[in-house]
Each structure stands twice: as structure tokens, then as C-alpha cells.
XYZ file of C-alpha atoms in Angstrom:
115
model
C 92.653 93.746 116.720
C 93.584 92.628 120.223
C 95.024 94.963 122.379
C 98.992 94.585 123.013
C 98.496 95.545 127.245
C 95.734 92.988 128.428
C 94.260 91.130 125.096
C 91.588 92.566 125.101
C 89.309 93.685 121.815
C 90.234 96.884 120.397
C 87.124 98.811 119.241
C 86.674 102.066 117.555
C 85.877 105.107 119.224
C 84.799 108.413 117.529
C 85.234 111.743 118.849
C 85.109 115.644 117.635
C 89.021 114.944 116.997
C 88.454 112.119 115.123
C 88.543 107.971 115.118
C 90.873 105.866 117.046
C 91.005 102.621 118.469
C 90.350 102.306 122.150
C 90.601 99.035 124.607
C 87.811 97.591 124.797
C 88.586 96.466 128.859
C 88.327 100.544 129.434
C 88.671 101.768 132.499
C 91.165 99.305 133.932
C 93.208 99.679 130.784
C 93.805 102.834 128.836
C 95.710 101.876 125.963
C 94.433 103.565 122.834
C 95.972 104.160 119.512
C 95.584 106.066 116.337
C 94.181 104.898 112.696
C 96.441 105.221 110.229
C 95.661 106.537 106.805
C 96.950 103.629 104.826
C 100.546 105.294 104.051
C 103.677 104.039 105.064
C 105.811 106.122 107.008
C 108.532 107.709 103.714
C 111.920 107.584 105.968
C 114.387 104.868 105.136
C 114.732 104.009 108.787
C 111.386 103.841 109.870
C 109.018 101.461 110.292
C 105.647 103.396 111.322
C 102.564 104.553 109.637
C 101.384 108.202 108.700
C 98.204 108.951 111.283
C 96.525 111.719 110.865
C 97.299 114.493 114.244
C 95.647 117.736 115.376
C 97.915 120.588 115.919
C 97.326 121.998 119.657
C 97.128 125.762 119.248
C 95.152 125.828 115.856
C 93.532 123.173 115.692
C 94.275 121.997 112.014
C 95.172 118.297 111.059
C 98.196 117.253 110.293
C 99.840 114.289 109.295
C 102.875 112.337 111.640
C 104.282 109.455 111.764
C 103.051 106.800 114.352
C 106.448 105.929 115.826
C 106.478 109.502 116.579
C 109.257 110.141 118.953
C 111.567 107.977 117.271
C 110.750 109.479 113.825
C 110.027 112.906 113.332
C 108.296 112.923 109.612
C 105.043 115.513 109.507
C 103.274 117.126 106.877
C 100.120 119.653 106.646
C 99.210 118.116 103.391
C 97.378 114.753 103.352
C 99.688 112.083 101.475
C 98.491 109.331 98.768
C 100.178 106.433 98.129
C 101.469 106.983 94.617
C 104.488 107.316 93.564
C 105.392 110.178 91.328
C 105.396 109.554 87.847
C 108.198 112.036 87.370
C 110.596 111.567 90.031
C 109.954 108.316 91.563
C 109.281 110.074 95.009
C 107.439 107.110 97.221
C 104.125 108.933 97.818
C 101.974 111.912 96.832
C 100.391 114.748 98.802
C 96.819 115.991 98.221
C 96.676 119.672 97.810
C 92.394 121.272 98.063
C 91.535 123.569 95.751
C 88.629 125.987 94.835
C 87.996 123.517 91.683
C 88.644 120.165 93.987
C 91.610 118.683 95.448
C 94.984 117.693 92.904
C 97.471 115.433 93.427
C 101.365 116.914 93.544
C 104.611 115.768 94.580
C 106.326 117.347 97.517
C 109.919 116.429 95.605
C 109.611 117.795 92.193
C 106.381 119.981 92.939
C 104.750 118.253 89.367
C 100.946 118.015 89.509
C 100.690 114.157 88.636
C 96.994 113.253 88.714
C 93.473 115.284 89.253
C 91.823 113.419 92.496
């Protein structure tokens, strides 16, 4: 990927926080940006992709959209996409459990598929 600021290479970069894609002309250009998680953003009006955040105070991860401030979409659980089987909603979320993680809809609340 070529970086939108100077055309440079993009490369990844891993920290405690996580992965993200860094410039690879670093210092004289700072432009970084986040890997998505493969999901398109579910709003009808917008065009980003969910990207996995970390919440300041506690820590945990959530997911955003990547056109966050124009669209405002989050979620604490990590959505699939699948659509739901029962209502048609555009993508599942993945809920952990003692026995492993399950696959549920945040519409209808129907447990579609065992992950």
C-alpha cells in the first residue's frame, strides 16, 4: 500500500496495542492508519471499515468504524461477516464463552452458528 501523504511504502508496525500500518518515510511523515478486520462498516451511509480500537480508561478493545468522526458505529463485541440466517441483519457478532466463542446476532439476539 502506498501511503496517501508522500507515496511512500506503508509497512506494518506492531505494538502492545496492536498492528497498524505506519509510513514507511517515518520521521518526516507520520501518517499511520489502522487494519481493519475485514467487515464493512453496517450504516447505510457509510463507507468505512470496522477497525478494531482500545478504550482509554480500561483498556478493552473495541470495535469502530474507520471514518470515525463522520460515523459513529462501535461495538464491544467482535463482528463476523455473516449475515443472519434469521433476520437478514448484514453481519454477526462473536460472543466468548467458557465452552468457546458463538456466533449471535445483535438484531434478533438468535445464536446462528458455533465458531
Amino acid at each position: 500500500e502506498v501511503c496517501p501523504e508522500c507515496k511512500s511504502k506503508m509497512v506494518v508496525k506492531e505494538v502492545r496495542c496492536g498492528r497498524f500500518l505506519a509510513c514507511s518515510g517515518y520521521p518526516d511523515c507520520k501518517h499511520t492508519k489502522s487494519i481493519g478486520i475485514g467487515v464493512k462498516c453496517p450504516k447505510d451511509s457509510c463507507s468505512g471499515e470496522i477497525v478494531p480500537r482500545r478504550a482509554r480508561k480500561s483498556g478493552r478493545t473495541f470495535y469502530g468504524c474507520s471514518a470515525y468522526p463522520d460515523c459513529d458505529f462501535v461495538t464491544w463485541d467482535r463482528p463476523v461477516d455473516t449475515p443472519c440466517e434469521n433476520c437478514n441483519h448484514p453481519y454477526l457478532v462473536e460472543k466468548i464463552r467458557t465452552s468457546g466463542s458463538v456466533l449471535r446476532c445483535p438484531e434478533c439476539k438468535g445464536e446462528s452458528v458455533a465458531a
